């Protein structure tokens, strides 16, 4: 809460001596996006693009994008991308990586895309040990088509097609995809992050970096599931999306590394 | 060390691209010293946007959570009263 009614001029950069600690718009995003207020997906996208820059692999990166709200980023992302059929990104990524083994291949998929439409693509790709990095933006709804229930919707969660909340008797149980992928021998690195708090954002960026590094090291399929707020689909005000996620999704999908080639100390992961 | 009227030291500052803001208020909750406050005016798109008060630490928390890439964060070499 502000304690003075005088605000600082924030239209121009401060005069020297001052150093830029963080830039707003990522340099690999060339324009405005049209996602809703409070959506978590643009934050996850930023972390991914910054990681490709940090690892100096932008020039050899190829993104394979599914269908969901994040799909609108293909028009403004300054990275080579292929947008393929709903759910099929891991299979398309398999072909690209096998033909161009020096490229860094990542998928960008939602929960509806990966866990509903394309469940077998991700599982078989992981079982085959394809050396690709999959990024799952999990908001528990088919956001782009109006917020219907998906395979990852948690019990009790209200969606357009479960207005009274998901119940196990009628709708079955959610699928914990990251746990399933971690259980397969062909996966090398699996983690679950979030973008709901500054600490979660920082931790998730480290996870994405380790996942891409795992691909560079040839350790098989890497997956980072990122819980992303969808206030529109959740029927909550944008300002409450982060808290709603913390209380509804995170107990079911705990944040942390599920599988890692060289497990870090607790301090390193949770730093 | 010099402090402001409200007892805070200002170690950082922001450039706020208010016209990008969609008014979600995630930055307000994320700011540890609580120096961001929503405007009463609205931007080109009709959304209220954050205003900065004294006491920013330059921690970048607002920039980390903002879905609309509104903030550039600067650290001041010499803390300002
Ligand atoms: C084969 C096929 N079926 C259905 C659709 C319609 N469709 C487009 S986006 C989408 C939902 C995607 O949900 P998700 O992957 O969770 O992404 P979100 O929008 O939630 O980020 C669907 C069902 C489609 N494009 N193609
Ligand atoms: S519907 Fe949900 S996922 Fe899609 S842009 Fe809006 S908040 Fe984001
Ligand atoms: S940089 Fe940190 S202290 Fe300054 S406004 Fe942003 S969150 Fe608040
Ligand atoms: S987090 Fe970003 S978009 Fe949301 S209110 Fe703050 S500045 Fe605006
Ligand atoms: Mg979704």
Coordinates of C-alpha atoms and ligand atoms in Angstrom, one line a residue:
Chain A
X1 CA 0.0 0.0 0.0
X2 CA 1.3 3.4 -0.9
X3 CA 2.1 5.7 1.9
X4 CA 2.5 8.9 -0.1
X5 CA 0.3 10.3 -2.9
X6 CA 3.3 11.5 -4.9
X7 CA 4.3 9.0 -7.6
X8 CA 7.5 8.8 -9.5
X9 CA 7.9 9.7 -13.2
X10 CA 8.2 6.3 -14.9
X11 CA 7.9 7.3 -18.5
X12 CA 11.7 7.5 -19.2
X13 CA 14.8 5.6 -18.0
X14 CA 16.6 7.1 -15.0
X15 CA 19.8 9.1 -15.8
X16 CA 23.1 7.4 -15.2
X17 CA 24.5 6.0 -12.9
X18 CA 21.8 3.3 -13.0
X19 CA 21.8 -0.2 -14.5
X20 CA 19.0 -2.0 -16.2
X21 CA 18.2 -5.1 -14.0
X22 CA 15.4 -6.5 -16.2
X23 CA 13.7 -5.7 -19.4
X24 CA 10.0 -5.9 -19.9
X25 CA 9.4 -7.2 -23.4
X26 CA 11.7 -10.1 -24.4
X27 CA 13.7 -9.2 -27.4
X28 CA 12.5 -12.3 -29.2
X29 CA 8.9 -11.2 -29.0
X30 CA 8.2 -8.8 -31.9
X31 CA 4.9 -7.2 -31.0
X32 CA 1.8 -7.3 -28.8
X33 CA 0.0 -10.4 -27.8
X34 CA -3.7 -10.7 -27.4
X35 CA -4.0 -13.0 -24.4
X36 CA -6.3 -12.1 -21.5
X37 CA -5.5 -10.0 -18.5
X38 CA -3.7 -12.1 -15.9
X39 CA -3.0 -15.0 -18.3
X40 CA 0.0 -17.1 -17.2
X41 CA 1.1 -18.2 -20.6
X42 CA 3.0 -15.0 -21.7
X43 CA 5.2 -15.3 -18.6
X44 CA 6.1 -18.9 -19.4
X45 CA 6.8 -17.9 -23.0
X46 CA 9.1 -15.2 -21.9
X47 CA 11.1 -17.6 -19.7
X48 CA 11.5 -20.1 -22.5
X49 CA 12.7 -17.5 -25.0
X50 CA 15.1 -15.9 -22.4
X51 CA 16.5 -19.4 -21.7
X52 CA 17.2 -20.0 -25.4
X53 CA 19.1 -16.7 -25.4
X54 CA 21.0 -17.5 -22.2
X55 CA 22.1 -20.8 -23.6
X56 CA 23.0 -19.1 -26.9
X57 CA 21.0 -21.6 -29.0
X58 CA 18.4 -19.3 -30.6
X59 CA 19.9 -19.6 -34.1
X60 CA 19.5 -23.4 -34.0
X61 CA 16.2 -23.6 -32.1
X62 CA 13.0 -24.9 -33.7
X63 CA 9.7 -24.7 -31.9
X64 CA 6.9 -27.1 -32.5
X65 CA 3.7 -25.5 -31.4
X66 CA 0.3 -27.0 -30.7
X67 CA -3.2 -25.4 -30.6
X68 CA -4.3 -23.2 -27.7
X69 CA -4.1 -19.6 -26.7
X70 CA -0.3 -19.7 -26.8
X71 CA -0.6 -20.5 -30.5
X72 CA -1.1 -16.8 -31.2
X73 CA 2.6 -16.3 -30.2
X74 CA 3.8 -18.0 -33.4
X75 CA 3.2 -14.8 -35.3
X76 CA 5.3 -12.7 -33.0
X77 CA 8.1 -15.1 -31.8
X78 CA 11.4 -14.5 -33.5
X79 CA 12.3 -18.2 -33.5
X80 CA 11.7 -20.8 -36.3
X81 CA 8.4 -22.5 -35.6
X82 CA 6.2 -25.2 -37.0
X83 CA 2.6 -25.3 -35.9
X84 CA 1.3 -28.8 -36.3
X85 CA -2.0 -30.7 -35.7
X86 CA -3.6 -30.6 -32.3
X87 CA -1.6 -32.8 -29.9
X88 CA 1.0 -34.0 -32.4
X89 CA 3.9 -31.7 -31.5
X90 CA 6.1 -34.4 -29.9
X91 CA 5.8 -36.5 -33.1
X92 CA 6.6 -33.6 -35.4
X93 CA 9.5 -32.6 -33.1
X94 CA 10.7 -36.2 -33.3
X95 CA 11.0 -35.9 -37.1
X96 CA 12.8 -32.6 -36.9
X97 CA 15.3 -33.6 -34.3
X98 CA 16.1 -36.9 -36.1
X99 CA 16.7 -35.1 -39.4
X100 CA 18.5 -32.1 -37.8
X101 CA 20.2 -33.5 -34.7
X102 CA 22.2 -30.3 -34.2
X103 CA 19.0 -28.3 -33.7
X104 CA 17.5 -27.5 -30.4
X105 CA 13.9 -28.7 -30.6
X106 CA 11.1 -27.7 -28.2
X107 CA 7.4 -28.2 -28.2
X108 CA 4.9 -25.8 -26.7
X109 CA 1.6 -27.4 -25.8
X110 CA -1.4 -26.9 -23.5
X111 CA -3.0 -29.5 -21.3
X112 CA -5.8 -29.9 -23.8
X113 CA -3.3 -30.3 -26.6
X114 CA -0.8 -32.6 -24.8
X115 CA -3.0 -34.6 -22.4
X116 CA -6.3 -34.8 -24.2
X117 CA -5.7 -34.6 -27.9
X118 CA -2.2 -35.9 -28.0
X119 CA -1.7 -38.2 -25.0
X120 CA -0.2 -41.0 -26.9
X121 CA 2.2 -38.7 -28.8
X122 CA 3.9 -37.4 -25.6
X123 CA 4.0 -40.9 -24.0
X124 CA 5.4 -42.7 -27.0
X125 CA 8.0 -39.9 -27.7
X126 CA 9.1 -40.2 -24.1
X127 CA 9.2 -43.9 -24.2
X128 CA 11.3 -43.8 -27.3
X129 CA 13.7 -41.4 -25.6
X130 CA 13.4 -38.7 -28.3
X131 CA 15.9 -36.0 -27.5
X132 CA 13.5 -33.1 -27.4
X133 CA 12.2 -30.6 -24.8
X134 CA 8.5 -30.4 -24.2
X135 CA 6.9 -27.4 -22.5
X136 CA 3.4 -28.0 -21.1
X137 CA 1.3 -25.0 -20.2
X138 CA -1.2 -26.5 -17.8
X139 CA -4.2 -24.4 -16.9
X140 CA -6.7 -27.3 -16.5
X141 CA -9.0 -26.0 -19.3
X142 CA -9.3 -25.8 -23.1
X143 CA -8.8 -22.1 -22.8
X144 CA -8.8 -21.2 -26.5
X145 CA -12.2 -22.8 -27.2
X146 CA -14.0 -21.3 -24.1
X147 CA -12.7 -23.1 -21.0
X148 CA -14.0 -26.6 -21.2
X149 CA -12.7 -29.4 -18.8
X150 CA -9.5 -31.2 -19.8
X151 CA -7.8 -34.4 -18.6
X152 CA -5.8 -32.3 -16.1
X153 CA -8.7 -30.4 -14.5
X154 CA -8.5 -31.0 -10.8
X155 CA -11.4 -32.4 -8.8
X156 CA -13.8 -29.7 -7.7
X157 CA -12.6 -27.3 -10.4
X158 CA -15.4 -25.4 -12.2
X159 CA -15.1 -25.3 -16.0
X160 CA -17.6 -24.6 -18.8
X161 CA -18.4 -28.3 -19.0
X162 CA -18.2 -29.0 -15.2
X163 CA -20.1 -26.0 -13.9
X164 CA -20.7 -27.7 -10.5
X165 CA -17.0 -28.6 -10.3
X166 CA -15.3 -31.8 -11.7
X167 CA -16.4 -34.8 -9.8
X168 CA -14.7 -38.2 -10.0
X169 CA -17.9 -40.2 -10.3
X170 CA -19.1 -38.4 -13.4
X171 CA -15.8 -37.2 -14.9
X172 CA -13.1 -39.5 -13.6
X173 CA -9.7 -38.4 -12.2
X174 CA -7.1 -36.0 -13.6
X175 CA -4.1 -37.4 -15.4
X176 CA -0.7 -36.4 -13.8
X177 CA 1.2 -36.4 -17.1
X178 CA 4.5 -35.3 -15.7
X179 CA 4.6 -38.2 -13.2
X180 CA 3.8 -40.6 -16.1
X181 CA 6.5 -39.2 -18.3
X182 CA 9.0 -39.3 -15.4
X183 CA 8.2 -43.0 -14.9
X184 CA 9.3 -43.8 -18.5
X185 CA 12.9 -44.9 -19.1
X186 CA 13.3 -42.6 -22.1
X187 CA 12.8 -39.4 -20.2
X188 CA 15.9 -37.5 -18.9
X189 CA 14.5 -34.5 -17.1
X190 CA 11.0 -33.8 -15.8
X191 CA 9.9 -30.9 -13.6
X192 CA 6.8 -29.0 -12.7
X193 CA 6.9 -25.2 -12.2
X194 CA 4.5 -22.3 -12.0
X195 CA 4.3 -18.6 -12.8
X196 CA 2.1 -17.4 -10.0
X197 CA 4.7 -15.7 -7.8
X198 CA 8.1 -14.1 -8.4
X199 CA 9.8 -17.1 -6.6
X200 CA 7.9 -19.6 -8.7
X201 CA 8.9 -17.7 -11.9
X202 CA 12.6 -17.7 -10.9
X203 CA 12.5 -21.4 -10.1
X204 CA 10.7 -22.3 -13.3
X205 CA 13.3 -20.5 -15.4
X206 CA 16.0 -22.7 -13.8
X207 CA 13.9 -25.8 -14.7
X208 CA 13.6 -24.7 -18.3
X209 CA 17.3 -24.2 -18.5
X210 CA 18.0 -27.6 -17.1
X211 CA 15.5 -29.2 -19.5
X212 CA 17.2 -27.6 -22.5
X213 CA 20.6 -28.5 -21.1
X214 CA 19.4 -32.1 -20.8
X215 CA 18.6 -32.1 -24.5
X216 CA 22.0 -30.6 -25.3
X217 CA 23.6 -33.4 -23.2
X218 CA 21.5 -36.0 -25.1
X219 CA 19.6 -37.4 -22.1
X220 CA 16.3 -38.2 -23.8
X221 CA 13.0 -36.4 -23.6
X222 CA 12.7 -33.5 -21.2
X223 CA 9.5 -32.1 -19.9
X224 CA 8.7 -29.0 -18.0
X225 CA 5.0 -28.7 -17.0
X226 CA 4.2 -25.1 -16.1
X227 CA 1.0 -24.3 -14.2
X228 CA -0.4 -21.2 -15.8
X229 CA -3.3 -19.0 -14.7
X230 CA -6.4 -18.9 -16.8
X231 CA -8.6 -16.5 -14.9
X232 CA -11.1 -16.3 -17.9
X233 CA -11.6 -20.1 -17.9
X234 CA -11.6 -20.3 -14.1
X235 CA -14.3 -17.7 -13.6
X236 CA -12.1 -15.7 -11.3
X237 CA -10.9 -12.1 -11.4
X238 CA -7.5 -11.6 -13.0
X239 CA -6.0 -10.4 -9.7
X240 CA -7.1 -13.7 -8.0
X241 CA -5.8 -16.1 -10.6
X242 CA -2.5 -16.7 -8.8
X243 CA -4.1 -17.4 -5.4
X244 CA -6.8 -19.7 -7.0
X245 CA -4.0 -21.7 -8.7
X246 CA -2.1 -22.0 -5.5
X247 CA -5.1 -23.3 -3.6
X248 CA -6.6 -25.5 -6.3
X249 CA -4.0 -26.9 -8.6
X250 CA -0.7 -26.8 -6.6
X251 CA -1.9 -29.3 -4.0
X252 CA -2.6 -31.8 -6.8
X253 CA 0.4 -30.9 -9.0
X254 CA 3.2 -30.0 -6.5
X255 CA 6.0 -27.8 -7.8
X256 CA 9.5 -29.4 -8.1
X257 CA 11.8 -31.7 -10.0
X258 CA 10.4 -35.2 -10.7
X259 CA 13.4 -36.5 -12.5
X260 CA 16.9 -35.2 -13.1
X261 CA 20.2 -36.7 -14.4
X262 CA 22.2 -35.4 -11.5
X263 CA 19.8 -34.6 -8.8
X264 CA 20.5 -31.2 -7.3
X265 CA 20.6 -30.5 -3.6
X266 CA 17.3 -29.3 -2.1
X267 CA 18.9 -25.9 -1.7
X268 CA 19.8 -25.6 -5.4
X269 CA 16.3 -26.6 -6.6
X270 CA 14.4 -24.6 -4.1
X271 CA 16.8 -21.6 -4.0
Chain B
X1 CA 21.6 6.4 4.9
X2 CA 19.1 8.9 3.6
X3 CA 15.5 7.8 3.7
X4 CA 12.4 9.3 2.1
X5 CA 9.5 10.9 4.0
X6 CA 7.9 7.5 4.4
X7 CA 11.1 6.1 5.9
X8 CA 12.1 4.1 2.8
X9 CA 15.3 4.0 0.8
X10 CA 14.8 4.0 -3.0
X11 CA 17.4 1.7 -4.6
X12 CA 15.5 1.1 -7.9
X13 CA 13.1 2.5 -10.3
X14 CA 10.9 1.5 -13.3
X15 CA 9.9 2.5 -16.7
X16 CA 6.2 1.6 -16.9
X17 CA 4.9 1.1 -20.4
X18 CA 1.4 1.9 -19.2
X19 CA -0.3 1.4 -22.6
X20 CA 0.6 -2.3 -22.7
X21 CA -1.0 -2.9 -19.3
X22 CA -4.2 -5.0 -19.0
X23 CA -4.9 -4.1 -15.4
X24 CA -4.6 -7.6 -13.9
X25 CA -3.0 -6.3 -10.7
X26 CA -0.6 -9.3 -10.3
X27 CA 2.3 -6.8 -10.0
X28 CA 0.6 -5.1 -7.0
X29 CA 0.6 -8.4 -5.0
X30 CA 4.1 -9.3 -6.1
X31 CA 5.9 -6.2 -5.0
X32 CA 7.6 -6.9 -1.6
X33 CA 7.7 -3.3 -0.3
X34 CA 4.2 -2.6 -1.7
X35 CA 5.3 0.5 -3.6
X36 CA 3.0 -0.1 -6.6
X37 CA -0.6 1.2 -6.7
X38 CA -3.2 1.1 -9.4
X39 CA -4.0 4.4 -11.1
X40 CA -7.5 5.8 -11.2
X41 CA -7.0 6.9 -14.8
X42 CA -7.2 4.3 -17.6
X43 CA -4.8 3.7 -20.5
X44 CA -5.6 3.6 -24.3
X45 CA -7.2 0.1 -23.9
X46 CA -9.3 1.3 -20.9
X47 CA -7.3 -0.5 -18.2
X48 CA -6.0 1.0 -14.9
X49 CA -2.2 0.6 -14.7
X50 CA 0.4 0.7 -11.9
X51 CA 2.0 3.8 -10.5
X52 CA 5.3 3.7 -8.6
X53 CA 5.9 5.3 -5.2
X54 CA 9.2 5.9 -3.3
X55 CA 10.9 2.8 -1.9
X56 CA 11.4 0.6 -5.0
X57 CA 14.3 -1.8 -4.3
X58 CA 14.9 -2.8 -8.0
X59 CA 14.1 -6.4 -7.1
X60 CA 12.4 -7.2 -10.4
X61 CA 9.5 -9.1 -8.9
X62 CA 6.9 -7.0 -10.8
X63 CA 8.7 -7.6 -14.1
X64 CA 8.8 -11.4 -13.4
X65 CA 5.0 -11.8 -12.9
X66 CA 3.7 -9.3 -15.5
X67 CA 2.0 -11.1 -18.4
X68 CA 2.1 -8.0 -20.6
X69 CA 5.8 -7.1 -20.3
X70 CA 5.1 -3.6 -18.9
X71 CA 8.1 -3.1 -16.7
X72 CA 11.8 -2.2 -17.3
X73 CA 13.6 -2.3 -13.9
X74 CA 16.6 -0.2 -13.1
X75 CA 19.0 -0.3 -10.1
X76 CA 20.3 3.0 -8.9
X77 CA 24.0 3.2 -8.3
X78 CA 23.4 5.6 -5.4
X79 CA 20.3 5.0 -3.3
X80 CA 18.0 8.1 -3.6
X81 CA 16.2 9.7 -0.7
Ligands
LIG1 C1 -8.1 -31.6 -34.2 C2 -8.6 -30.4 -33.5 N1 -9.6 -30.5 -32.6 C3 -10.0 -29.4 -31.9 C4 -9.5 -28.1 -32.2 C5 -10.0 -26.9 -31.5 N2 -9.1 -26.4 -30.5 C6 -8.2 -25.4 -30.7 S1 -7.4 -24.8 -29.4 C7 -8.2 -26.0 -28.4 C8 -7.9 -26.0 -27.0 C9 -6.5 -26.1 -26.5 O1 -6.5 -26.2 -25.2 P1 -5.1 -26.2 -24.5 O2 -4.1 -27.0 -25.3 O3 -5.2 -26.6 -23.1 O4 -4.6 -24.7 -24.6 P2 -5.0 -23.4 -23.8 O5 -5.9 -22.6 -24.8 O6 -5.8 -23.8 -22.6 O7 -3.8 -22.7 -23.5 C10 -9.0 -26.8 -29.2 C11 -9.8 -27.9 -28.6 C12 -8.4 -28.1 -33.2 N3 -7.9 -26.9 -33.5 N4 -8.0 -29.2 -33.8
LIG2 S1 -8.6 -18.0 -22.1 FE1 -7.2 -18.5 -20.5 S2 -5.3 -19.3 -21.4 FE2 -6.5 -18.3 -23.0 S3 -5.6 -16.2 -23.1 FE3 -7.4 -16.1 -21.7 S4 -6.5 -16.5 -19.7 FE4 -5.0 -17.1 -21.2
LIG3 S1 11.2 -3.7 -8.7 FE1 10.6 -4.8 -6.8 S2 10.3 -3.1 -5.4 FE2 10.4 -2.1 -7.4 S3 8.3 -1.9 -7.9 FE3 9.0 -3.8 -8.8 S4 8.5 -5.4 -7.3 FE4 8.3 -3.4 -6.3
LIG4 S1 1.1 -7.2 -13.9 FE1 1.5 -6.1 -15.8 S2 -0.5 -6.1 -16.9 FE2 -0.9 -6.7 -14.8 S3 -1.5 -4.8 -13.8 FE3 0.7 -5.0 -13.4 S4 1.6 -3.9 -15.1 FE4 -0.5 -4.2 -15.7
LIG5 MG1 -5.2 -25.4 -21.4

